[in-house]
mmCIF file of C-alpha atoms in Angstrom:
data_model
loop_
_atom_site.group_PDB
_atom_site.id
_atom_site.type_symbol
_atom_site.label_atom_id
_atom_site.label_comp_id
_atom_site.label_asym_id
_atom_site.label_seq_id
_atom_site.Cartn_x
_atom_site.Cartn_y
_atom_site.Cartn_z
ATOM 1 C CA MET O 230 -28.287 23.947 -62.111
ATOM 2 C CA GLY O 231 -29.634 27.328 -61.994
ATOM 3 C CA GLN O 232 -31.379 27.969 -58.941
ATOM 4 C CA LEU O 233 -33.792 30.609 -58.865
ATOM 5 C CA ASN O 234 -34.329 32.817 -55.989
ATOM 6 C CA GLN O 235 -36.365 34.881 -54.350
ATOM 7 C CA ASN O 236 -34.141 37.942 -55.301
ATOM 8 C CA SER O 237 -33.695 36.302 -58.814
ATOM 9 C CA ILE O 238 -37.968 36.859 -59.232
ATOM 10 C CA LYS O 239 -37.764 40.497 -57.680
ATOM 11 C CA LYS O 240 -35.418 42.065 -60.379
ATOM 12 C CA ILE O 241 -37.238 39.717 -62.679
ATOM 13 C CA MET O 242 -40.392 41.734 -61.826
ATOM 14 C CA ASP O 243 -38.827 44.936 -61.199
ATOM 15 C CA LYS O 244 -36.840 44.946 -64.886
ATOM 16 C CA VAL O 245 -40.596 43.823 -66.766
ATOM 17 C CA SER O 246 -42.829 46.079 -64.547
ATOM 18 C CA LYS O 247 -41.150 49.201 -66.264
ATOM 19 C CA GLU O 248 -42.114 48.054 -69.501
ATOM 20 C CA VAL O 249 -45.400 46.426 -69.303
ATOM 21 C CA ASP O 250 -48.190 45.507 -67.112
ATOM 22 C CA THR O 251 -47.452 42.914 -64.994
ATOM 23 C CA VAL O 252 -51.148 41.805 -64.751
ATOM 24 C CA ASN O 253 -51.772 40.601 -67.729
ATOM 25 C CA LEU O 254 -48.476 38.297 -67.815
ATOM 26 C CA GLU O 255 -48.387 34.732 -68.020
ATOM 27 C CA VAL O 256 -45.240 33.154 -66.189
ATOM 28 C CA SER O 257 -44.008 29.666 -67.237
ATOM 29 C CA PHE O 258 -40.592 28.103 -66.841
ATOM 30 C CA VAL O 259 -38.549 26.496 -69.669
ATOM 31 C CA PRO O 260 -35.825 24.013 -68.146
ATOM 32 C CA ASN O 261 -32.978 22.016 -69.979
ATOM 33 C CA VAL O 262 -33.092 23.526 -73.108
ATOM 34 C CA LYS O 263 -29.947 22.828 -75.973
ATOM 35 C CA ASN O 264 -28.666 25.237 -78.193
ATOM 36 C CA LEU O 265 -30.023 28.198 -75.819
ATOM 37 C CA ASN O 266 -28.498 30.975 -77.765
ATOM 38 C CA ASN O 267 -30.083 30.056 -80.421
ATOM 39 C CA LYS O 268 -33.386 29.503 -79.549
ATOM 40 C CA VAL O 269 -33.083 33.423 -77.543
ATOM 41 C CA SER O 270 -31.860 34.994 -81.031
ATOM 42 C CA LYS O 271 -34.808 33.175 -83.165
ATOM 43 C CA GLU O 272 -37.191 34.457 -80.220
ATOM 44 C CA LYS O 273 -35.882 38.211 -79.931
ATOM 45 C CA VAL O 274 -36.187 38.163 -83.969
ATOM 46 C CA LEU O 275 -40.224 37.456 -83.315
ATOM 47 C CA GLY O 276 -39.945 40.395 -81.426
ATOM 48 C CA LYS O 277 -39.560 39.605 -77.897
ATOM 49 C CA ARG O 278 -37.402 41.062 -75.068
ATOM 50 C CA TYR O 279 -35.093 39.565 -73.877
ATOM 51 C CA ILE O 280 -33.081 39.997 -70.152
ATOM 52 C CA ASP O 281 -30.659 38.392 -68.217
ATOM 53 C CA ILE O 282 -31.198 37.899 -64.909
ATOM 54 C CA ASP O 283 -28.707 35.723 -62.696
ATOM 55 C CA GLY O 284 -27.916 33.682 -65.424
ATOM 56 C CA PHE O 285 -31.469 32.791 -66.408
ATOM 57 C CA ASP O 286 -32.388 33.755 -69.922
ATOM 58 C CA VAL O 287 -36.006 35.611 -69.717
ATOM 59 C CA LEU O 288 -37.723 36.116 -72.965
ATOM 60 C CA TYR O 289 -40.989 38.540 -72.556
ATOM 61 C CA THR O 290 -43.846 40.211 -74.363
ATOM 62 C CA LYS O 291 -46.660 42.365 -72.958
ATOM 63 C CA GLU O 292 -48.745 39.425 -72.641
ATOM 64 C CA ASN O 293 -46.534 36.455 -71.749
ATOM 65 C CA LEU O 294 -42.812 35.373 -69.638
ATOM 66 C CA VAL O 295 -41.130 32.638 -70.175
ATOM 67 C CA ILE O 296 -37.625 32.195 -67.573
ATOM 68 C CA ILE O 297 -35.176 29.537 -69.520
ATOM 69 C CA SER O 298 -32.525 27.551 -68.354
ATOM 70 C CA GLU O 299 -29.711 25.365 -69.973
ATOM 71 C CA THR O 300 -29.821 22.973 -66.950
ATOM 72 C CA GLU O 301 -32.960 22.641 -64.141
ATOM 73 C CA ILE O 302 -34.730 25.533 -62.854
ATOM 74 C CA LYS O 303 -34.249 24.816 -59.377
ATOM 75 C CA PHE O 304 -35.758 26.227 -56.349
ATOM 76 C CA PRO O 305 -33.390 27.075 -52.936
ATOM 77 C CA GLU O 306 -34.074 25.009 -49.486
ATOM 78 C CA SER O 307 -35.773 28.376 -48.594
ATOM 79 C CA CYS O 308 -39.064 29.798 -51.061
ATOM 80 C CA SER O 309 -40.021 32.242 -47.986
ATOM 81 C CA GLU O 310 -41.372 35.331 -50.081
ATOM 82 C CA MET O 311 -40.240 34.366 -53.030
ATOM 83 C CA PHE O 312 -43.387 35.480 -54.522
ATOM 84 C CA GLN O 313 -44.514 37.864 -52.105
ATOM 85 C CA GLY O 314 -46.484 40.671 -53.163
ATOM 86 C CA VAL O 315 -46.325 40.420 -56.884
ATOM 87 C CA THR O 316 -49.020 40.689 -59.526
ATOM 88 C CA LEU O 317 -49.841 38.826 -63.267
ATOM 89 C CA LYS O 318 -52.041 36.974 -64.559
ATOM 90 C CA SER O 319 -51.173 33.675 -64.289
ATOM 91 C CA ILE O 320 -48.422 31.582 -63.684
ATOM 92 C CA ASN O 321 -47.333 27.786 -64.146
ATOM 93 C CA PHE O 322 -45.051 25.606 -62.314
ATOM 94 C CA ASN O 323 -44.153 22.570 -65.206
ATOM 95 C CA GLY O 324 -40.352 22.323 -65.142
ATOM 96 C CA VAL O 325 -39.478 23.741 -62.222
ATOM 97 C CA ASP O 326 -37.574 21.522 -58.914
ATOM 98 C CA THR O 327 -38.587 22.110 -55.722
ATOM 99 C CA THR O 328 -37.320 18.728 -53.933
ATOM 100 C CA SER O 329 -35.192 21.095 -52.178
ATOM 101 C CA VAL O 330 -37.613 23.185 -50.561
ATOM 102 C CA TYR O 331 -38.699 22.711 -46.840
ATOM 103 C CA ASP O 332 -39.637 26.733 -46.138
ATOM 104 C CA MET O 333 -42.416 28.101 -48.443
ATOM 105 C CA THR O 334 -43.633 30.786 -45.183
ATOM 106 C CA LYS O 335 -45.174 33.675 -46.870
ATOM 107 C CA MET O 336 -44.055 32.432 -50.303
ATOM 108 C CA PHE O 337 -47.434 34.005 -52.663
ATOM 109 C CA GLU O 338 -48.320 36.337 -49.758
ATOM 110 C CA ALA O 339 -50.375 39.754 -50.777
ATOM 111 C CA SER O 340 -49.890 38.249 -53.984
ATOM 112 C CA TYR O 341 -52.524 38.905 -56.958
ATOM 113 C CA ILE O 342 -52.721 36.235 -59.199
ATOM 114 C CA VAL O 343 -55.502 37.013 -61.817
ATOM 115 C CA ARG O 344 -56.176 33.817 -63.070
ATOM 116 C CA GLY O 345 -54.776 31.740 -60.476
ATOM 117 C CA ILE O 346 -51.804 29.517 -60.490
ATOM 118 C CA LYS O 347 -50.830 26.069 -61.829
ATOM 119 C CA PHE O 348 -49.049 23.680 -59.310
ATOM 120 C CA THR O 349 -48.404 21.119 -61.547
ATOM 121 C CA ARG O 350 -46.592 18.111 -60.098
ATOM 122 C CA ASP O 351 -43.282 19.124 -60.552
ATOM 123 C CA PHE O 352 -43.928 21.278 -57.867
ATOM 124 C CA ILE O 353 -43.371 18.948 -54.953
ATOM 125 C CA THR O 354 -43.969 19.312 -51.747
ATOM 126 C CA ASP O 355 -43.096 16.473 -49.185
ATOM 127 C CA ARG O 356 -39.884 17.709 -47.569
ATOM 128 C CA VAL O 357 -41.565 21.541 -46.265
ATOM 129 C CA THR O 358 -42.363 21.628 -42.901
ATOM 130 C CA ASP O 359 -43.127 25.222 -43.106
ATOM 131 C CA PHE O 360 -46.277 25.988 -44.661
ATOM 132 C CA GLY O 361 -47.015 29.033 -42.573
ATOM 133 C CA TRP O 362 -48.883 31.713 -43.914
ATOM 134 C CA MET O 363 -47.883 31.042 -47.727
ATOM 135 C CA PHE O 364 -51.291 32.393 -49.261
ATOM 136 C CA HIS O 365 -51.999 34.884 -46.802
ATOM 137 C CA LYS O 366 -54.059 38.112 -48.339
ATOM 138 C CA HIS O 367 -53.403 36.491 -51.440
ATOM 139 C CA ILE O 368 -56.098 36.857 -54.220
ATOM 140 C CA GLU O 369 -57.595 34.994 -57.447
ATOM 141 C CA ASP O 370 -60.418 36.474 -59.718
ATOM 142 C CA ASP O 371 -63.967 34.526 -58.257
ATOM 143 C CA GLY O 372 -64.127 32.418 -61.690
ATOM 144 C CA THR O 373 -61.000 30.384 -60.862
ATOM 145 C CA VAL O 374 -60.824 27.560 -58.985
ATOM 146 C CA PHE O 375 -57.863 27.144 -56.448
ATOM 147 C CA ASP O 376 -56.605 24.112 -56.490
ATOM 148 C CA LEU O 377 -53.887 22.254 -54.626
ATOM 149 C CA SER O 378 -54.550 18.432 -55.325
ATOM 150 C CA ASP O 379 -50.869 17.568 -56.017
ATOM 151 C CA PHE O 380 -49.609 18.747 -52.599
ATOM 152 C CA ASP O 381 -47.923 16.673 -50.167
ATOM 153 C CA THR O 382 -47.942 18.256 -46.870
ATOM 154 C CA LYS O 383 -46.776 14.529 -44.784
ATOM 155 C CA SER O 384 -43.490 16.912 -43.332
ATOM 156 C CA ALA O 385 -45.415 19.917 -42.568
ATOM 157 C CA LYS O 386 -45.105 20.582 -38.915
ATOM 158 C CA TYR O 387 -46.450 24.550 -39.086
ATOM 159 C CA MET O 388 -49.596 26.188 -41.216
ATOM 160 C CA ASP O 389 -50.375 28.961 -39.224
ATOM 161 C CA GLY O 390 -51.904 32.001 -41.089
ATOM 162 C CA MET O 391 -52.090 29.575 -44.316
ATOM 163 C CA PHE O 392 -55.064 30.790 -45.823
ATOM 164 C CA ASP O 393 -55.877 33.705 -43.460
ATOM 165 C CA THR O 394 -57.666 36.451 -45.759
ATOM 166 C CA PHE O 395 -57.223 34.370 -48.366
ATOM 167 C CA ARG O 396 -59.067 35.517 -51.423
ATOM 168 C CA GLY O 397 -59.987 32.357 -53.938
ATOM 169 C CA LYS O 398 -62.223 29.459 -54.297
ATOM 170 C CA LEU O 399 -62.037 26.819 -51.948
ATOM 171 C CA LYS O 400 -64.590 24.342 -53.474
ATOM 172 C CA GLY O 401 -64.694 20.629 -53.250
ATOM 173 C CA ALA O 402 -61.894 18.679 -52.306
ATOM 174 C CA CYS O 403 -59.177 21.316 -53.807
ATOM 175 C CA LEU O 404 -56.735 20.365 -51.209
ATOM 176 C CA GLY O 405 -56.217 16.960 -52.471
ATOM 177 C CA ASP O 406 -55.720 13.486 -50.952
ATOM 178 C CA ASN O 407 -52.514 14.137 -50.251
ATOM 179 C CA PHE O 408 -53.091 17.007 -47.592
ATOM 180 C CA ILE O 409 -52.304 15.288 -44.428
ATOM 181 C CA THR O 410 -51.367 17.317 -41.451
ATOM 182 C CA LYS O 411 -50.790 14.422 -38.170
ATOM 183 C CA ASN O 412 -47.442 15.977 -37.831
ATOM 184 C CA VAL O 413 -48.837 19.955 -37.510
ATOM 185 C CA THR O 414 -48.657 21.643 -34.285
ATOM 186 C CA ASN O 415 -49.682 24.919 -35.378
ATOM 187 C CA MET O 416 -53.120 25.841 -37.040
ATOM 188 C CA ASP O 417 -53.673 29.326 -35.912
ATOM 189 C CA MET O 418 -55.559 31.533 -38.218
ATOM 190 C CA MET O 419 -55.124 28.761 -40.698
ATOM 191 C CA PHE O 420 -58.362 29.537 -42.599
ATOM 192 C CA LYS O 421 -59.509 33.104 -41.172
ATOM 193 C CA GLU O 422 -61.874 34.758 -43.245
ATOM 194 C CA CYS O 423 -61.415 32.341 -45.658
ATOM 195 C CA TYR O 424 -64.654 32.011 -48.084
ATOM 196 C CA PHE O 425 -65.730 28.132 -48.609
ATOM 197 C CA TYR O 426 -68.043 27.617 -51.520
ATOM 198 C CA ASP O 427 -70.471 23.944 -51.879
ATOM 199 C CA GLY O 428 -68.709 20.264 -51.230
ATOM 200 C CA PHE O 429 -65.291 21.716 -49.929
ATOM 201 C CA THR O 430 -64.298 19.619 -47.704
ATOM 202 C CA LEU O 431 -60.807 19.454 -45.583
ATOM 203 C CA GLY O 432 -60.918 15.336 -46.214
ATOM 204 C CA ASP O 433 -59.892 12.657 -43.770
ATOM 205 C CA LYS O 434 -56.101 13.374 -43.829
ATOM 206 C CA PHE O 435 -57.018 16.528 -41.877
ATOM 207 C CA ASP O 436 -56.011 15.549 -38.495
ATOM 208 C CA THR O 437 -55.924 17.991 -35.799
ATOM 209 C CA ARG O 438 -55.057 16.022 -33.067
ATOM 210 C CA ASN O 439 -51.852 16.691 -32.622
ATOM 211 C CA LEU O 440 -51.865 20.130 -32.308
ATOM 212 C CA GLU O 441 -50.409 22.416 -29.914
ATOM 213 C CA SER O 442 -52.433 25.510 -31.124
ATOM 214 C CA PHE O 443 -54.751 26.312 -33.254
ATOM 215 C CA LYS O 444 -56.496 29.835 -32.098
ATOM 216 C CA ARG O 445 -59.273 31.011 -34.451
ATOM 217 C CA VAL O 446 -58.315 28.282 -36.959
ATOM 218 C CA ILE O 447 -61.206 28.617 -39.121
ATOM 219 C CA ASP O 448 -62.943 32.204 -37.896
ATOM 220 C CA SER O 449 -65.070 34.401 -39.456
ATOM 221 C CA CYS O 450 -65.494 32.520 -42.238
ATOM 222 C CA HIS O 451 -68.615 32.467 -45.208
ATOM 223 C CA ALA O 452 -70.130 29.060 -46.096
ATOM 224 C CA ARG O 453 -70.997 29.230 -49.697
ATOM 225 C CA GLY O 454 -73.266 25.894 -49.326
ATOM 226 C CA ASN O 455 -72.781 22.614 -47.723
ATOM 227 C CA ILE O 456 -69.186 21.852 -46.900
ATOM 228 C CA SER O 457 -67.175 19.843 -44.371
ATOM 229 C CA LEU O 458 -64.309 19.434 -42.032
ATOM 230 C CA GLY O 459 -63.723 15.786 -42.481
ATOM 231 C CA GLY O 460 -63.519 12.849 -40.005
ATOM 232 C CA ASN O 461 -60.551 13.445 -38.380
ATOM 233 C CA PHE O 462 -61.545 17.163 -37.285
ATOM 234 C CA TYR O 463 -61.248 17.158 -33.560
ATOM 235 C CA THR O 464 -62.520 19.794 -31.402
ATOM 236 C CA ILE O 465 -60.168 18.436 -28.822
ATOM 237 C CA SER O 466 -56.152 18.103 -28.874
ATOM 238 C CA LYS O 467 -53.717 17.472 -26.624
ATOM 239 C CA GLY O 468 -56.484 17.736 -23.997
ATOM 240 C CA LYS O 469 -56.855 21.559 -25.369
ATOM 241 C CA TYR O 470 -61.093 22.176 -26.888
ATOM 242 C CA LEU O 471 -61.513 23.994 -29.746
ATOM 243 C CA LYS O 472 -63.765 26.605 -28.475
ATOM 244 C CA PRO O 473 -66.499 27.595 -30.584
ATOM 245 C CA LYS O 474 -65.755 30.519 -31.160
ATOM 246 C CA TYR O 475 -62.893 29.586 -33.125
ATOM 247 C CA LEU O 476 -65.351 27.850 -35.057
ATOM 248 C CA SER O 477 -66.969 31.195 -36.625
ATOM 249 C CA PHE O 478 -69.184 31.500 -39.958
ATOM 250 C CA ILE O 479 -70.843 34.681 -41.054
ATOM 251 C CA ASP O 480 -73.974 33.685 -41.889
ATOM 252 C CA GLU O 481 -74.644 34.948 -45.455
ATOM 253 C CA TYR O 482 -76.519 32.201 -47.385
ATOM 254 C CA GLU O 483 -79.662 30.785 -46.334
ATOM 255 C CA ASN O 484 -79.026 27.242 -48.044
ATOM 256 C CA TYR O 485 -75.704 25.683 -46.643
ATOM 257 C CA SER O 486 -74.716 23.468 -43.634
ATOM 258 C CA ILE O 487 -71.137 22.351 -42.095
ATOM 259 C CA ASP O 488 -69.766 18.946 -41.318
ATOM 260 C CA ILE O 489 -67.929 19.908 -37.886
ATOM 261 C CA GLY O 490 -66.468 17.107 -37.709
ATOM 262 C CA ASN O 491 -65.509 14.985 -34.722
ATOM 263 C CA THR O 492 -66.683 16.723 -31.430
ATOM 264 C CA SER O 493 -64.634 13.999 -28.861
#
Protein backbone atom coordinates (compact mmCIF):
# COMPACT_ATOMS: atom_id res chain seq x y z
CA MET A 1 0.00 0.00 0.00
CA GLY A 2 1.47 3.34 -1.01
CA GLN A 3 1.37 6.15 1.53
CA LEU A 4 1.71 9.66 0.18
CA ASN A 5 3.01 12.22 2.67
CA GLN A 6 4.23 15.81 2.90
CA ASN A 7 7.81 14.90 1.95
CA SER A 8 6.60 12.98 -1.11
CA ILE A 9 4.62 16.00 -2.33
CA LYS A 10 7.55 18.32 -1.71
CA LYS A 11 9.90 16.06 -3.69
CA ILE A 12 7.44 15.89 -6.58
CA MET A 13 6.87 19.65 -6.68
CA ASP A 14 10.58 20.44 -6.35
CA LYS A 15 11.43 18.14 -9.25
CA VAL A 16 8.57 19.09 -11.57
CA SER A 17 8.82 22.85 -10.97
CA LYS A 18 12.32 22.83 -12.47
CA GLU A 19 10.87 21.80 -15.83
CA VAL A 20 7.33 23.19 -16.05
CA ASP A 21 5.32 26.12 -14.71
CA THR A 22 3.19 24.45 -12.02
CA VAL A 23 0.46 27.11 -12.26
CA ASN A 24 -0.67 25.27 -15.42
CA LEU A 25 -0.74 21.79 -13.86
CA GLU A 26 -3.91 19.82 -13.24
CA VAL A 27 -3.10 17.17 -10.61
CA SER A 28 -4.90 13.84 -10.26
CA PHE A 29 -4.41 10.43 -8.63
CA VAL A 30 -4.75 6.92 -10.12
CA PRO A 31 -4.59 4.01 -7.61
CA ASN A 32 -4.68 0.24 -8.09
CA VAL A 33 -3.18 0.17 -11.58
CA LYS A 34 -2.59 -3.32 -12.98
CA ASN A 35 0.43 -3.87 -15.21
CA LEU A 36 1.85 -0.57 -14.02
CA ASN A 37 5.17 -0.95 -15.84
CA ASN A 38 3.39 -1.41 -19.17
CA LYS A 39 1.20 1.62 -18.56
CA VAL A 40 4.16 3.82 -17.64
CA SER A 41 6.08 2.65 -20.73
CA LYS A 42 3.17 3.49 -23.01
CA GLU A 43 2.68 6.90 -21.44
CA LYS A 44 6.36 7.71 -21.83
CA VAL A 45 6.12 6.85 -25.51
CA LEU A 46 3.31 9.41 -25.74
CA GLY A 47 5.71 12.08 -24.58
CA LYS A 48 5.00 12.28 -20.86
CA ARG A 49 7.89 12.87 -18.47
CA TYR A 50 8.39 10.32 -15.71
CA ILE A 51 9.81 10.28 -12.19
CA ASP A 52 9.71 7.73 -9.38
CA ILE A 53 9.13 9.31 -5.98
CA ASP A 54 8.87 7.16 -2.83
CA GLY A 55 7.45 4.23 -4.80
CA PHE A 56 4.93 6.33 -6.75
CA ASP A 57 5.08 6.72 -10.51
CA VAL A 58 4.60 10.33 -11.50
CA LEU A 59 3.80 11.19 -15.11
CA TYR A 60 3.56 14.79 -16.21
CA THR A 61 3.39 17.17 -19.13
CA LYS A 62 3.20 20.95 -19.16
CA GLU A 63 -0.49 20.74 -18.27
CA ASN A 64 -1.09 17.50 -16.34
CA LEU A 65 0.50 15.63 -13.45
CA VAL A 66 -0.72 12.16 -12.49
CA ILE A 67 0.39 10.27 -9.37
CA ILE A 68 0.00 6.53 -10.01
CA SER A 69 0.24 3.50 -7.72
CA GLU A 70 -0.18 -0.26 -8.06
CA THR A 71 -2.01 -0.18 -4.71
CA GLU A 72 -4.16 2.31 -2.82
CA ILE A 73 -2.93 5.88 -2.48
CA LYS A 74 -3.28 6.28 1.25
CA PHE A 75 -2.76 9.58 3.09
CA PRO A 76 -1.01 9.46 6.50
CA GLU A 77 -2.68 10.09 9.88
CA SER A 78 -1.25 13.60 9.86
CA CYS A 79 -1.58 15.62 6.66
CA SER A 80 -0.35 18.79 8.35
CA GLU A 81 1.23 21.19 5.82
CA MET A 82 0.99 18.52 3.10
CA PHE A 83 0.18 20.95 0.25
CA GLN A 84 1.34 24.08 2.01
CA GLY A 85 2.49 26.79 -0.39
CA VAL A 86 1.92 24.82 -3.61
CA THR A 87 0.91 26.56 -6.85
CA LEU A 88 -1.28 24.55 -9.25
CA LYS A 89 -4.06 24.99 -11.77
CA SER A 90 -6.28 22.41 -10.07
CA ILE A 91 -6.18 19.28 -7.96
CA ASN A 92 -8.71 16.42 -7.95
CA PHE A 93 -8.70 14.05 -4.97
CA ASN A 94 -10.67 11.29 -6.66
CA GLY A 95 -8.97 7.95 -5.92
CA VAL A 96 -7.21 8.83 -2.65
CA ASP A 97 -7.73 7.15 0.72
CA THR A 98 -7.97 9.57 3.66
CA THR A 99 -9.83 7.27 6.06
CA SER A 100 -6.97 7.28 8.60
CA VAL A 101 -6.38 11.04 8.69
CA TYR A 102 -7.02 12.88 11.97
CA ASP A 103 -4.89 16.02 11.46
CA MET A 104 -5.34 18.44 8.52
CA THR A 105 -3.77 21.53 10.09
CA LYS A 106 -2.33 23.95 7.53
CA MET A 107 -2.88 21.34 4.81
CA PHE A 108 -3.43 23.97 2.08
CA GLU A 109 -2.04 27.01 3.87
CA ALA A 110 -0.76 29.74 1.55
CA SER A 111 -1.46 27.60 -1.52
CA TYR A 112 -2.66 28.99 -4.85
CA ILE A 113 -4.96 26.65 -6.77
CA VAL A 114 -6.20 28.65 -9.77
CA ARG A 115 -9.28 26.57 -10.68
CA GLY A 116 -9.78 25.24 -7.17
CA ILE A 117 -9.65 21.96 -5.27
CA LYS A 118 -12.02 19.12 -6.15
CA PHE A 119 -12.90 17.36 -2.90
CA THR A 120 -14.62 14.14 -3.95
CA ARG A 121 -16.32 11.53 -1.78
CA ASP A 122 -12.96 9.75 -1.58
CA PHE A 123 -11.65 12.65 0.51
CA ILE A 124 -13.07 11.37 3.80
CA THR A 125 -12.82 13.65 6.84
CA ASP A 126 -15.03 12.02 9.48
CA ARG A 127 -12.04 11.10 11.72
CA VAL A 128 -10.34 14.48 11.54
CA THR A 129 -10.19 16.28 14.90
CA ASP A 130 -8.03 19.25 13.90
CA PHE A 131 -8.81 21.49 10.90
CA GLY A 132 -6.86 24.43 12.31
CA TRP A 133 -5.52 26.87 9.67
CA MET A 134 -6.33 24.35 6.93
CA PHE A 135 -7.11 27.03 4.30
CA HIS A 136 -5.25 29.94 5.89
CA LYS A 137 -4.29 32.37 3.10
CA HIS A 138 -5.39 29.85 0.47
CA ILE A 139 -6.21 31.51 -2.87
CA GLU A 140 -8.52 30.51 -5.72
CA ASP A 141 -9.64 32.59 -8.71
CA ASP A 142 -12.94 34.50 -8.42
CA GLY A 143 -14.67 32.30 -10.97
CA THR A 144 -14.29 29.19 -8.80
CA VAL A 145 -16.95 28.33 -6.19
CA PHE A 146 -15.38 26.68 -3.15
CA ASP A 147 -17.14 23.38 -2.34
CA LEU A 148 -16.84 21.39 0.90
CA SER A 149 -20.22 19.69 0.51
CA ASP A 150 -18.67 16.23 0.96
CA PHE A 151 -16.89 17.15 4.21
CA ASP A 152 -18.01 15.39 7.40
CA THR A 153 -16.68 17.23 10.45
CA LYS A 154 -18.49 15.39 13.24
CA SER A 155 -15.19 14.56 15.02
CA ALA A 156 -13.75 18.07 14.77
CA LYS A 157 -12.52 19.80 17.93
CA TYR A 158 -10.40 22.57 16.48
CA MET A 159 -11.25 24.93 13.61
CA ASP A 160 -9.19 27.95 14.64
CA GLY A 161 -8.03 29.97 11.65
CA MET A 162 -9.51 27.42 9.24
CA PHE A 163 -10.46 30.08 6.66
CA ASP A 164 -8.44 33.02 7.99
CA THR A 165 -7.66 35.38 5.08
CA PHE A 166 -9.10 32.80 2.68
CA ARG A 167 -9.40 34.18 -0.85
CA GLY A 168 -12.03 32.12 -2.57
CA LYS A 169 -15.78 32.20 -3.16
CA LEU A 170 -17.78 31.15 -0.08
CA LYS A 171 -21.27 30.99 -1.58
CA GLY A 172 -24.56 29.21 -0.92
CA ALA A 173 -24.44 26.01 1.13
CA CYS A 174 -20.84 25.33 0.13
CA LEU A 175 -20.03 23.83 3.54
CA GLY A 176 -22.59 21.07 3.02
CA ASP A 177 -25.03 19.25 5.30
CA ASN A 178 -22.36 17.44 7.32
CA PHE A 179 -20.28 20.41 8.36
CA ILE A 180 -20.96 19.65 12.04
CA THR A 181 -19.40 21.77 14.78
CA LYS A 182 -21.15 20.63 17.97
CA ASN A 183 -17.86 19.20 19.37
CA VAL A 184 -15.65 22.11 18.34
CA THR A 185 -14.05 24.02 21.23
CA ASN A 186 -11.88 26.55 19.35
CA MET A 187 -12.94 28.79 16.43
CA ASP A 188 -10.55 31.68 16.98
CA MET A 189 -10.25 33.70 13.74
CA MET A 190 -12.01 30.95 11.79
CA PHE A 191 -13.45 33.30 9.15
CA LYS A 192 -11.30 36.39 9.72
CA GLU A 193 -11.18 38.66 6.64
CA CYS A 194 -13.24 36.28 4.47
CA TYR A 195 -15.54 37.18 1.55
CA PHE A 196 -19.10 35.83 1.83
CA TYR A 197 -21.14 35.81 -1.38
CA ASP A 198 -24.89 36.01 -1.90
CA GLY A 199 -26.79 33.10 -0.37
CA PHE A 200 -23.95 31.88 1.83
CA THR A 201 -25.12 30.01 4.92
CA LEU A 202 -23.36 28.16 7.71
CA GLY A 203 -26.39 25.87 7.97
CA ASP A 204 -28.07 24.48 11.06
CA LYS A 205 -25.31 21.93 11.79
CA PHE A 206 -22.95 24.82 12.57
CA ASP A 207 -23.43 24.86 16.36
CA THR A 208 -21.34 27.15 18.59
CA ARG A 209 -22.72 26.16 22.01
CA ASN A 210 -19.67 24.17 23.15
CA LEU A 211 -17.03 26.69 22.15
CA GLU A 212 -14.41 27.60 24.73
CA SER A 213 -12.60 30.14 22.56
CA PHE A 214 -14.00 32.14 19.64
CA LYS A 215 -11.98 35.32 19.42
CA ARG A 216 -12.44 37.25 16.17
CA VAL A 217 -14.32 34.29 14.68
CA ILE A 218 -15.93 36.57 12.05
CA ASP A 219 -13.81 39.71 11.90
CA SER A 220 -13.33 42.29 9.14
CA CYS A 221 -15.32 40.16 6.70
CA HIS A 222 -17.00 41.21 3.45
CA ALA A 223 -20.65 40.46 2.69
CA ARG A 224 -21.47 40.45 -1.01
CA GLY A 225 -25.19 39.87 -0.79
CA ASN A 226 -27.54 38.20 1.70
CA ILE A 227 -25.90 35.71 4.06
CA SER A 228 -26.98 33.64 7.06
CA LEU A 229 -24.96 32.31 9.97
CA GLY A 230 -27.58 29.63 10.61
CA GLY A 231 -30.00 28.86 13.41
CA ASN A 232 -27.40 27.44 15.79
CA PHE A 233 -24.84 30.22 15.61
CA TYR A 234 -25.22 31.22 19.26
CA THR A 235 -23.58 34.41 20.45
CA ILE A 236 -23.36 33.03 23.97
CA SER A 237 -21.29 29.88 24.55
CA LYS A 238 -20.63 28.34 27.96
CA GLY A 239 -21.52 31.62 29.61
CA LYS A 240 -19.25 33.70 27.36
CA TYR A 241 -20.73 36.42 25.20
CA LEU A 242 -19.54 36.84 21.65
CA LYS A 243 -18.79 40.54 21.64
CA PRO A 244 -20.07 42.57 18.67
CA LYS A 245 -16.53 43.50 17.64
CA TYR A 246 -15.95 39.81 16.94
CA LEU A 247 -18.82 39.84 14.43
CA SER A 248 -17.59 42.65 12.21
CA PHE A 249 -18.24 43.22 8.52
CA ILE A 250 -16.76 45.79 6.19
CA ASP A 251 -19.64 47.50 4.39
CA GLU A 252 -18.67 47.57 0.73
CA TYR A 253 -22.04 46.92 -0.88
CA GLU A 254 -25.37 48.69 -0.42
CA ASN A 255 -27.64 45.67 -0.89
CA TYR A 256 -26.81 43.04 1.67
CA SER A 257 -28.25 41.58 4.86
CA ILE A 258 -26.84 39.39 7.61
CA ASP A 259 -28.78 36.95 9.76
CA ILE A 260 -26.49 36.53 12.75
CA GLY A 261 -28.23 33.49 14.15
CA ASN A 262 -29.29 32.98 17.76
CA THR A 263 -28.46 35.76 20.22
CA SER A 264 -29.63 33.88 23.30
